[in-house]
CSV table of C-alpha atoms and ligand atoms in Angstrom, one decimal:
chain,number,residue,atom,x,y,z
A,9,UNK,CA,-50.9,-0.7,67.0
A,10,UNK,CA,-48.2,-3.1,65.8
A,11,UNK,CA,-47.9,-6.4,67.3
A,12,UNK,CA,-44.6,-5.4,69.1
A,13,UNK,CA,-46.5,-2.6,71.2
A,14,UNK,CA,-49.4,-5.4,72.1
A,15,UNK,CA,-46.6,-7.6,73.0
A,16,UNK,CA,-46.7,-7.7,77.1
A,17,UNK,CA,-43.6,-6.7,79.3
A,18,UNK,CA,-42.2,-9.9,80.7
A,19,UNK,CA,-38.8,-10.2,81.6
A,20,UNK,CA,-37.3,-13.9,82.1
A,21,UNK,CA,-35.1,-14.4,84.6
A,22,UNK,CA,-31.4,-15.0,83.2
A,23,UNK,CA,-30.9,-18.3,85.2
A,24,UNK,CA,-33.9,-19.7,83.7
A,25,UNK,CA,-32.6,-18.4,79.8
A,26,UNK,CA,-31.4,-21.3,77.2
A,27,UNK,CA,-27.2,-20.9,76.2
A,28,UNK,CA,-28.6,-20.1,72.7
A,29,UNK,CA,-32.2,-18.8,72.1
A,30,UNK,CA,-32.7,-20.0,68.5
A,31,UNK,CA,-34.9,-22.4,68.1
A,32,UNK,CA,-35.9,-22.6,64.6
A,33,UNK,CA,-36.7,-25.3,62.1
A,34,UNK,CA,-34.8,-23.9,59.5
A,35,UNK,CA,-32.4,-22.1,58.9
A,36,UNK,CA,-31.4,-23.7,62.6
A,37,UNK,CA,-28.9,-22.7,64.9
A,38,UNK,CA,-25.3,-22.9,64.5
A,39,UNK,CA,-23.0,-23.9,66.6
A,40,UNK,CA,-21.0,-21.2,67.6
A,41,UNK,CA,-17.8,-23.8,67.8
A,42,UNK,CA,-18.5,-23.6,63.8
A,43,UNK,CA,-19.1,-20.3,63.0
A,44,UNK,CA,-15.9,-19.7,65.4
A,45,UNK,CA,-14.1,-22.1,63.2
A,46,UNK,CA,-15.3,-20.3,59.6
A,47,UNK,CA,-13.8,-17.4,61.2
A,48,UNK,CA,-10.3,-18.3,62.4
A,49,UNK,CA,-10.2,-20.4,58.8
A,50,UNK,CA,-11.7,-17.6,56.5
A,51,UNK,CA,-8.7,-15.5,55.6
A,52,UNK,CA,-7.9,-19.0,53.8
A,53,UNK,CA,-10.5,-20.0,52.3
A,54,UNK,CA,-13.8,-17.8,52.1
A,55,UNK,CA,-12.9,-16.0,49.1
A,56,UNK,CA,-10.8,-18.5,47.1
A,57,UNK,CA,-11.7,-20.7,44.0
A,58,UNK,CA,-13.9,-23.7,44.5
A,59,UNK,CA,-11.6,-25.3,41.6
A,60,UNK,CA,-8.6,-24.9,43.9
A,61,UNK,CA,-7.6,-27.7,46.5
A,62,UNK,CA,-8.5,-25.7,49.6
A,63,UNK,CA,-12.2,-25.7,48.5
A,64,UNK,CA,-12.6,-29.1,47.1
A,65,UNK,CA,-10.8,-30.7,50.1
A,66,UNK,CA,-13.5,-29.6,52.5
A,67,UNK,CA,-16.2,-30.3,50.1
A,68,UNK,CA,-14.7,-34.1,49.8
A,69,UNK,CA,-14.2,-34.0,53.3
A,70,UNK,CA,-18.5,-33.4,53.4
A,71,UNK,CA,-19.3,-36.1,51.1
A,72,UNK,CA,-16.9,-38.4,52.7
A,73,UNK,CA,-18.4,-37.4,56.3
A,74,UNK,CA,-22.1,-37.6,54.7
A,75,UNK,CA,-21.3,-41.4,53.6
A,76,UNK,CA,-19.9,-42.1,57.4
A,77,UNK,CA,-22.7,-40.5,59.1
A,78,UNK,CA,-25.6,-42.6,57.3
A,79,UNK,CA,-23.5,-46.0,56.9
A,80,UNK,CA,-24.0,-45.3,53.1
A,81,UNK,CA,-23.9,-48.8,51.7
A,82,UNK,CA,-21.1,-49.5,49.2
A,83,UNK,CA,-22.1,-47.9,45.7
A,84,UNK,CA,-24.2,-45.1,47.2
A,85,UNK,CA,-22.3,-41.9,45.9
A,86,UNK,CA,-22.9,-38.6,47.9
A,87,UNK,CA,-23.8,-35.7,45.0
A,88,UNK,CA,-24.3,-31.8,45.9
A,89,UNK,CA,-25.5,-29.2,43.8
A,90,UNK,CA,-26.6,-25.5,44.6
A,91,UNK,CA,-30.5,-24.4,45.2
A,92,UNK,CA,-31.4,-26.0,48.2
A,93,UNK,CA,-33.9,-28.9,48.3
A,94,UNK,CA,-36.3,-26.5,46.1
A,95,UNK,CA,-33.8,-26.9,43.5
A,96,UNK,CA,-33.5,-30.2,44.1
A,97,UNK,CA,-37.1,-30.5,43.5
A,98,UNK,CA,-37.0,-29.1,39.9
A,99,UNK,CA,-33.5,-31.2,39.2
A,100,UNK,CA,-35.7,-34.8,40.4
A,101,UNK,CA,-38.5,-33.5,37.9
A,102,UNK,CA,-36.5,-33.6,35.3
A,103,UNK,CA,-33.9,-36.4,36.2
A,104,UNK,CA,-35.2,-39.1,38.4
A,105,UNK,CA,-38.9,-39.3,37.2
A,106,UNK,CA,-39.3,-41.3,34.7
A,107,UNK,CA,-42.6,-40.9,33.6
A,108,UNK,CA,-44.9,-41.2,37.0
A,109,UNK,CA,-44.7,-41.1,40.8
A,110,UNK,CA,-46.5,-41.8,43.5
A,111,UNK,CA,-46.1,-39.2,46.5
A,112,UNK,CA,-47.2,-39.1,49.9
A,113,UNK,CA,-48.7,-35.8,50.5
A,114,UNK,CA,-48.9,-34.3,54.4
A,115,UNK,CA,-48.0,-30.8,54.6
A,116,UNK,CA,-46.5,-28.0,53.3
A,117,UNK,CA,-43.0,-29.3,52.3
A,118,UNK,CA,-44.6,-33.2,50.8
A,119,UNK,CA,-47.4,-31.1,49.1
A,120,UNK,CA,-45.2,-28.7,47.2
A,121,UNK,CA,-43.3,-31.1,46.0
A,122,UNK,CA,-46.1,-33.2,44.2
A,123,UNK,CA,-47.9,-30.0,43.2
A,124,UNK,CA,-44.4,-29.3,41.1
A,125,UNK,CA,-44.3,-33.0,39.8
A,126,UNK,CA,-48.2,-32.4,38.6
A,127,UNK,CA,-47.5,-29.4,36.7
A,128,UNK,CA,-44.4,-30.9,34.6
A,129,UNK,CA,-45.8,-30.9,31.3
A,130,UNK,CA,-43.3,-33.9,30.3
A,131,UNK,CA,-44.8,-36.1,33.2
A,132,UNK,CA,-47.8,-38.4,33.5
A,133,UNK,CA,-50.0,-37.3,36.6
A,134,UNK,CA,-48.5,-38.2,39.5
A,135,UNK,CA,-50.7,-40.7,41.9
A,136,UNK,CA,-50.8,-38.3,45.2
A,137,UNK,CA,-51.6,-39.8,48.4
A,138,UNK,CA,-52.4,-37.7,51.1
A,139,UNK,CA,-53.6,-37.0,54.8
A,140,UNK,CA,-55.0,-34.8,57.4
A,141,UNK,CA,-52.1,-32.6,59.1
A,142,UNK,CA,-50.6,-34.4,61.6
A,143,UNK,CA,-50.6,-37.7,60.3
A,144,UNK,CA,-49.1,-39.0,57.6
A,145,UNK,CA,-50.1,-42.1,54.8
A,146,UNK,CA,-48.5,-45.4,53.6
A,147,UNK,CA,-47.0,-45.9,50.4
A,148,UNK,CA,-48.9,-48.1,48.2
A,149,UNK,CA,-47.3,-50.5,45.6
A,150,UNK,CA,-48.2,-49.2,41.7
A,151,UNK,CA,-46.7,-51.0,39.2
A,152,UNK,CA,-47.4,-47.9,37.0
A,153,UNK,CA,-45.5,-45.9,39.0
A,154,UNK,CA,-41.6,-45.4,38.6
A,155,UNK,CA,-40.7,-43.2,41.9
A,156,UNK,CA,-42.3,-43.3,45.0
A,157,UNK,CA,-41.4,-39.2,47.2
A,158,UNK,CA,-41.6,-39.9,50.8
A,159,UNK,CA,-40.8,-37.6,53.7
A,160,UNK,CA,-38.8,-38.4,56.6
A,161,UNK,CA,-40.2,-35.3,58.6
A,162,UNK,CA,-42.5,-33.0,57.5
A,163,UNK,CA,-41.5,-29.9,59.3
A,164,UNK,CA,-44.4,-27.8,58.9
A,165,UNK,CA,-46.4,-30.8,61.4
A,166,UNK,CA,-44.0,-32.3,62.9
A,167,UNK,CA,-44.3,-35.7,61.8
A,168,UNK,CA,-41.9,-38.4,61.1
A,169,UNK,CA,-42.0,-41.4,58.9
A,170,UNK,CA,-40.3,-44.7,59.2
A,171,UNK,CA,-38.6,-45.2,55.2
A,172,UNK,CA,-39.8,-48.4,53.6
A,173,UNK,CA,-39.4,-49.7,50.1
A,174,UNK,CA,-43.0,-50.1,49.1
A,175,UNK,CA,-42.4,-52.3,46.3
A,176,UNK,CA,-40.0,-54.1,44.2
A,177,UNK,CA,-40.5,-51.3,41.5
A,178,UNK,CA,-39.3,-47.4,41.4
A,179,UNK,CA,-37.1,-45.7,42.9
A,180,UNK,CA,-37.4,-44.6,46.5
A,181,UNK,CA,-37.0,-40.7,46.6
A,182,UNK,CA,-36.7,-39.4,50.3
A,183,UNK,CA,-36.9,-35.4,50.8
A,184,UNK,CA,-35.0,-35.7,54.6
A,185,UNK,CA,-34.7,-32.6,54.7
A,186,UNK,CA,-35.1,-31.6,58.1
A,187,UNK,CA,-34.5,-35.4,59.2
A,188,UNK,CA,-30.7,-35.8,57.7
A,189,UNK,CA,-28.1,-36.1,60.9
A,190,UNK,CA,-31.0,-36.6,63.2
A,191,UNK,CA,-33.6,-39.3,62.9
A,192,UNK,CA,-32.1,-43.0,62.1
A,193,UNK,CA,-33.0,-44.9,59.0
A,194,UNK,CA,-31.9,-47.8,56.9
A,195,UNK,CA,-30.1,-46.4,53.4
A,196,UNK,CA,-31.2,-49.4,51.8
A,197,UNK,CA,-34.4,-48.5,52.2
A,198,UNK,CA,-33.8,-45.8,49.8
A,199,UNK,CA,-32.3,-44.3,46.6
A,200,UNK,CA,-31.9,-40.5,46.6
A,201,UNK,CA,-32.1,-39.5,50.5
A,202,UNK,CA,-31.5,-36.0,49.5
A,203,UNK,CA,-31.3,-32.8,52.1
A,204,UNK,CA,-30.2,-29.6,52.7
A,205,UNK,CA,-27.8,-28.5,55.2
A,206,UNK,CA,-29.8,-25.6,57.3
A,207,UNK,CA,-31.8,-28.3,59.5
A,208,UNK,CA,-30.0,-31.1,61.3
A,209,UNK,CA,-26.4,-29.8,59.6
A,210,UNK,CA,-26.7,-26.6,61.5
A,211,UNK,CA,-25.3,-24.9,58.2
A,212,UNK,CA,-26.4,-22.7,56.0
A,213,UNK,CA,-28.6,-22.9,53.0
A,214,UNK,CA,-28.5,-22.8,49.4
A,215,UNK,CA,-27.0,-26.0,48.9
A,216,UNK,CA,-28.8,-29.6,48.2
A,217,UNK,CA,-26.8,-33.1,48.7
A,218,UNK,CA,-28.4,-36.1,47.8
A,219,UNK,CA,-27.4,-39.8,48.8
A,220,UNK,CA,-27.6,-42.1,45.8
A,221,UNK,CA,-28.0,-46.0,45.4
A,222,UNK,CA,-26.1,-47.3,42.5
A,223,UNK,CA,-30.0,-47.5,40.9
A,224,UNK,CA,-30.6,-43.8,41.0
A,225,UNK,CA,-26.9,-43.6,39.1
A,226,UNK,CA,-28.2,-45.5,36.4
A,227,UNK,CA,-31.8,-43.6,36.3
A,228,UNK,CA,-30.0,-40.4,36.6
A,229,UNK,CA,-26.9,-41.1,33.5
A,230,UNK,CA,-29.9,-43.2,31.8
A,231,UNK,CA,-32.7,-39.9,31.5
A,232,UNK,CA,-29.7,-37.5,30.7
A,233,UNK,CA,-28.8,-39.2,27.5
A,234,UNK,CA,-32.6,-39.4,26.9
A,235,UNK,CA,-34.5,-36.8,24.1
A,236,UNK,CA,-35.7,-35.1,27.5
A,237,UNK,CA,-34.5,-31.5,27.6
A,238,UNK,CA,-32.7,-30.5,30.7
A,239,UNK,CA,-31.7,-27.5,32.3
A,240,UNK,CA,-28.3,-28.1,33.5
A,241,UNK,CA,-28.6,-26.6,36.0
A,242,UNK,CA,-30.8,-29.2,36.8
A,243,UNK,CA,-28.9,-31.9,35.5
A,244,UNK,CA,-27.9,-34.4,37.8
A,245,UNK,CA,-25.8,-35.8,36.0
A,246,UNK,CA,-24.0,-33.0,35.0
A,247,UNK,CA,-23.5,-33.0,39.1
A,248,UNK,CA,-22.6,-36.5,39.2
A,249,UNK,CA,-19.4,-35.4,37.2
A,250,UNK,CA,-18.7,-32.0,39.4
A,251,UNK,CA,-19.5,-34.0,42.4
A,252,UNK,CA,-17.0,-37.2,41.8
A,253,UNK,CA,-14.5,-34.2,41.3
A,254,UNK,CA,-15.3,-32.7,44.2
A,255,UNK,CA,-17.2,-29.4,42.8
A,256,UNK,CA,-20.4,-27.8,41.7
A,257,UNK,CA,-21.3,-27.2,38.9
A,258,UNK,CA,-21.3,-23.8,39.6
A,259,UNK,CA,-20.3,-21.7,42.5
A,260,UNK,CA,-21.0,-22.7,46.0
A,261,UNK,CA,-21.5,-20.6,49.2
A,262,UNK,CA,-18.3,-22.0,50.8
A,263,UNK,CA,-19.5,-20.9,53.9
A,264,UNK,CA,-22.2,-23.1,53.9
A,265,UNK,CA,-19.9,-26.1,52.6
A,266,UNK,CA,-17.5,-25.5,55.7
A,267,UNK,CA,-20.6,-25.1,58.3
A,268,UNK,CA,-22.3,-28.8,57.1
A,269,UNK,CA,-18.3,-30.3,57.3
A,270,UNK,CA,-18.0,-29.0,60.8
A,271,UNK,CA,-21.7,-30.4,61.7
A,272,UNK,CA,-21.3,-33.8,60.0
A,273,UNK,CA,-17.8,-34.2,61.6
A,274,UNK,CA,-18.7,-32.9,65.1
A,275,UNK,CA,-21.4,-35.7,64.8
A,276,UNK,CA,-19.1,-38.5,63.4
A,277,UNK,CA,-16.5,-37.5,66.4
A,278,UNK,CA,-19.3,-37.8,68.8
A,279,UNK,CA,-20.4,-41.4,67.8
A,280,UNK,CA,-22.1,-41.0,64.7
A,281,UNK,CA,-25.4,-40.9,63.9
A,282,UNK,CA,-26.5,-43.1,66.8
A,283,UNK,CA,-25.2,-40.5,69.2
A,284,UNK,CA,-27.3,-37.6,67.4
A,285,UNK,CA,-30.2,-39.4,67.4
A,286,UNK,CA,-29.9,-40.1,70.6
A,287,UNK,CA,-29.9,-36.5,72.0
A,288,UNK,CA,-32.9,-35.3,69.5
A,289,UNK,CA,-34.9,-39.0,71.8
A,290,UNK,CA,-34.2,-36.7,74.7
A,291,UNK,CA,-35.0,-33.3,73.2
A,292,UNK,CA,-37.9,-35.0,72.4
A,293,UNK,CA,-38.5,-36.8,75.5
A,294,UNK,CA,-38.2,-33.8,77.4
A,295,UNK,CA,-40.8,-31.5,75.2
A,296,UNK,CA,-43.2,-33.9,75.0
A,297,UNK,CA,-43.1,-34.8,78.5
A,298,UNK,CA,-43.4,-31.5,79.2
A,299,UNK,CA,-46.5,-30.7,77.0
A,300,UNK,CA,-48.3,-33.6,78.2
A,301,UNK,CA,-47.8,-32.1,81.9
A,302,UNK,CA,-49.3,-28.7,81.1
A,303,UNK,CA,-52.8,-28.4,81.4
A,304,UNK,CA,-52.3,-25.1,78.6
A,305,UNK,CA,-50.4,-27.7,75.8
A,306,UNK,CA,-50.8,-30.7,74.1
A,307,UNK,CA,-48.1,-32.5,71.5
A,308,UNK,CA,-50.4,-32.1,68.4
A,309,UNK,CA,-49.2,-35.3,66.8
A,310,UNK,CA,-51.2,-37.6,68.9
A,311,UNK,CA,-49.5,-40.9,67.5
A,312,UNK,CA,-46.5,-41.0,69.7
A,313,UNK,CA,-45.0,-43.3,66.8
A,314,UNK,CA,-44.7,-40.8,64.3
A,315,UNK,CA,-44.7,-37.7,66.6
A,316,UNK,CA,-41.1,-36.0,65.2
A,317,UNK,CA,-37.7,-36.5,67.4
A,318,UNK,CA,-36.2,-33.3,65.5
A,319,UNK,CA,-39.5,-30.6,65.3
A,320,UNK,CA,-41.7,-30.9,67.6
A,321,UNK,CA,-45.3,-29.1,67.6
A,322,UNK,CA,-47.1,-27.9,70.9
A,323,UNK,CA,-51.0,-26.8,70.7
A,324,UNK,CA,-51.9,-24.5,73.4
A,325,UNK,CA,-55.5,-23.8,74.7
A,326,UNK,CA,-56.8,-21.0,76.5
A,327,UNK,CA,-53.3,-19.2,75.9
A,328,UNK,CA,-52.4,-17.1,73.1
A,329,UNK,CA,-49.2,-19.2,71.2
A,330,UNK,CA,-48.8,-16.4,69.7
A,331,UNK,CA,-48.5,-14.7,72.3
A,332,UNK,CA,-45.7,-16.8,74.2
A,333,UNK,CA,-43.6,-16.6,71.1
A,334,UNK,CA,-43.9,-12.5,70.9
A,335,UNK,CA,-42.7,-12.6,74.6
A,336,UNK,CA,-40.2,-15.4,74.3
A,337,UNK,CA,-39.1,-13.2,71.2
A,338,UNK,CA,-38.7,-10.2,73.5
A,339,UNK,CA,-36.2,-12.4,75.7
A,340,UNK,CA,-33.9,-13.0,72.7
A,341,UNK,CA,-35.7,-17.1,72.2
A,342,UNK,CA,-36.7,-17.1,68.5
A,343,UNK,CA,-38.0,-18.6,66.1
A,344,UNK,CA,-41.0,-20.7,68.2
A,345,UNK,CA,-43.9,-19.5,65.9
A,346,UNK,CA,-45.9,-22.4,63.9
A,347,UNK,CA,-45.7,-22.8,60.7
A,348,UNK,CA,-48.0,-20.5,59.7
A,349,UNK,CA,-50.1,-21.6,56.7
A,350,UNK,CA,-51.0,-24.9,59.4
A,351,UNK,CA,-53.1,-21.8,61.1
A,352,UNK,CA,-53.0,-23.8,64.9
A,353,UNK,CA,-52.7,-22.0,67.9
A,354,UNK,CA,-48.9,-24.0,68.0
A,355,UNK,CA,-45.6,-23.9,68.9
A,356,UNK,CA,-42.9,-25.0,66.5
A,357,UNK,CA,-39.3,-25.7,68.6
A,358,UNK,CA,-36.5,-27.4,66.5
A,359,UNK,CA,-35.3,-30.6,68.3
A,360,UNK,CA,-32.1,-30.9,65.4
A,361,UNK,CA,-28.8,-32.0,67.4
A,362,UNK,CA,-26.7,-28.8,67.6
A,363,UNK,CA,-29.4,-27.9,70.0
A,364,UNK,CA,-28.4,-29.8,73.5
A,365,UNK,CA,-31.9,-31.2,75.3
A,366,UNK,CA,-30.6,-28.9,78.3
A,367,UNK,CA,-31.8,-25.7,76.4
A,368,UNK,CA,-35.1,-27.3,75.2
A,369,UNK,CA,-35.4,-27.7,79.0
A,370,UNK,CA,-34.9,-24.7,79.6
A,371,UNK,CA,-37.0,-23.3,77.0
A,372,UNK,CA,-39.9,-25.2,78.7
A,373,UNK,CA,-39.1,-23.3,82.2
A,374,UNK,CA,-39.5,-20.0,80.1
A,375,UNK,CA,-42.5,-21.3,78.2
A,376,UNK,CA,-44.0,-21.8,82.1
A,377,UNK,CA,-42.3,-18.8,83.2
A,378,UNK,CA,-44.1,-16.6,80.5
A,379,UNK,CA,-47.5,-18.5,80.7
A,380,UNK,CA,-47.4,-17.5,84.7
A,381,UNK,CA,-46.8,-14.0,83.9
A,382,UNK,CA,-48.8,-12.9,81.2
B,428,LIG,C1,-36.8,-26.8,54.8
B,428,LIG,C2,-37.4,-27.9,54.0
B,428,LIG,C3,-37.5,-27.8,52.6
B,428,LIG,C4,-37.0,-26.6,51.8
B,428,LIG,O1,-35.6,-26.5,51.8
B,428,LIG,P1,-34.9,-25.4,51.0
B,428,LIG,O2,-33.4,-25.7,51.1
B,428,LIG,O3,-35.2,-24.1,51.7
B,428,LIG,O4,-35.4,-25.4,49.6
B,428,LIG,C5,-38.0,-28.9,51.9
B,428,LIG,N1,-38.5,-30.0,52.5
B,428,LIG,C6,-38.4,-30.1,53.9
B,428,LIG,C7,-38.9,-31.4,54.5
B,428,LIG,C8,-37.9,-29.1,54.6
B,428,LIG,O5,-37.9,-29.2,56.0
């Protein structure tokens, strides 16, 4: 039998639905107001050249809006480059490592990234620093280190960390993936706060952007004159140049460009950073609250400091998660399911901003509504 037939028939009542039934941690929902937009501007400008003024205009209106939206001190340049963070992954390998970092290692996403770092063969071997699921460690200052790879929000746990410099030394490398446009920091506090747009920018994906102090221009133009072979693809500096010009250095998914512009300028428009962090305190706020109310869930980051304010993770006891999801699936909510390699009976629900706290409500009264009837 497939899951599908096992799943049981419960119907939700339509005035307790969400607006929007996704719910997932990446790629996220998009605002219909954007993909609306995309469509009344396509006939312009999907399908014309990303050399052209119509293209680059909207990608210098992103890293222009990207700079606004974190308060970029003056210096930090805004870079983009196709492949997503993945590829951004491969590009900081060979670009922004000198010769050793130090990572902080605390689920899928912070994991991978160190695992990729210990298998370049130019590299030293990184210092990896790691904890159980669901918590996360501190940087420690190495003065043989040259980078230190923090995480704002590792989204397969749902935690958040607060960004420190550990130490005088290295650069501060940030994968904010999933924390971009939603979860406050200090830019100073960093020198590549790189992300992709399908989380918090409620784009699409395929892209990376990465926020770069003045320090990370000099490590970056520095390596790439080095005897180091690069890819260019994976050359940032080779992206440093497209980017200033307003380009990749290859072709983009303009779709995706004119998506993140929409998000980062609905957000600017709205008050900024403040204002969307503001909304993913009362998404959060609201789920939590909730869990902690059941007597079937629990939040599963039990350290309310560094329990996530964009993904927020449920355990559930004595009812099937899985389950719930396959039902809330049924009733056109998506996306729910854990992360799956975590292998908790858990709920995943994207908190990013383009998701008003009103439908995570609501998606709470359907969770209940479910739990009652199955
Ligand atoms: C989603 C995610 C990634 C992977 O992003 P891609 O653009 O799919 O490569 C990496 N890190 C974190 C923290 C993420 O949430």
């Amino acid at each position: 039998m497939s899951s599908v037939a096992q799943t049981p028939a419960v119907t939700i009542p339509s005035d307790l639905l969400p607006e929007d039934g996704r719910f997932g941690s990446g790629p996220s929902r998009v605002r219909p107001e954007a993909a609306t937009a995309l469509a009344e501007a396509a006939d312009n400008f999907l399908g014309t050249s990303h050399r052209k003024a119509t293209v680059k205009d909207v990608v210098h209106r992103l890293r222009d809006g990207v700079a606004e939206l974190f308060s970029l001190p003056d210096g930090y340049e805004v870079v983009l480059g196709n492949g997503g963070t993945t590829g951004f992954w491969d590009a900081a390998i060979f670009n922004l490592i000198e010769a050793r970092s130090q990572h902080l290692s605390f689920g899928a996403f912070s994991s991978k990234f160190a695992t990729g770092v210990a298998a370049a063969p130019h590299l030293q071997e990184p210092v990896i620093i790691s904890s159980e699921p669901g918590t996360h460690p501190e940087a420690v200052a190495d003065s043989s280190v040259d980078a230190y790879a923090l995480t704002q929000n590792e989204t397969s746990t749902g935690v958040s960390m607060e960004l420190r410099r550990p130490a005088d030394n290295g650069l501060v490398l940030v994968d904010a993936t999933s924390g971009a446009g939603g979860l406050r920091f200090d830019p100073a506090e960093t020198d590549v706060y790189y992300f992709a747009p399908q989380k918090c920018l409620a784009a699409d994906g395929g892209l990376w952007l990465a926020c770069c102090s003045p320090a990370a221009v000099e490590r970056i133009e520095r390596i790439a004159v080095s005897d180091r072979w690069i890819p260019p693809f994976l050359d940032l500096a080779i992206a440093l140049g497209s980017s200033r010009k307003d380009e990749t250095y290859n072709t983009p998914a303009l779709a995706t460009v004119f998506l993140a512009v929409h998000q980062v300028e609905w957000i600017n428009d709205n008050g900024g950073l403040e204002w969307a962090a503001t909304r993913c305190d009362q998404s959060a706020d609201v789920i939590y609250t909730w869990a902690e109310n059941r007597s079937f869930t629990t939040p599963f980051v039990s350290d309310t400091a560094i329990r996530s304010h964009v993904v927020a993770t449920i355990d559930f006891e004595g009812v099937s998660a899985d389950e719930v999801a396959a039902v809330l699936r049924t009733n056109g909510i998506v996306d729910v399911e854990s992360y799956r390699a975590l292998g908790r009976n858990q709920l995943r629900v994207a908190l990013f901003p383009a998701i008003p706290p009103s439908d995570i409500a609501a998606l709470c009264g359907c969770i209940d509504y479910v739990v009652e009837n199955l």
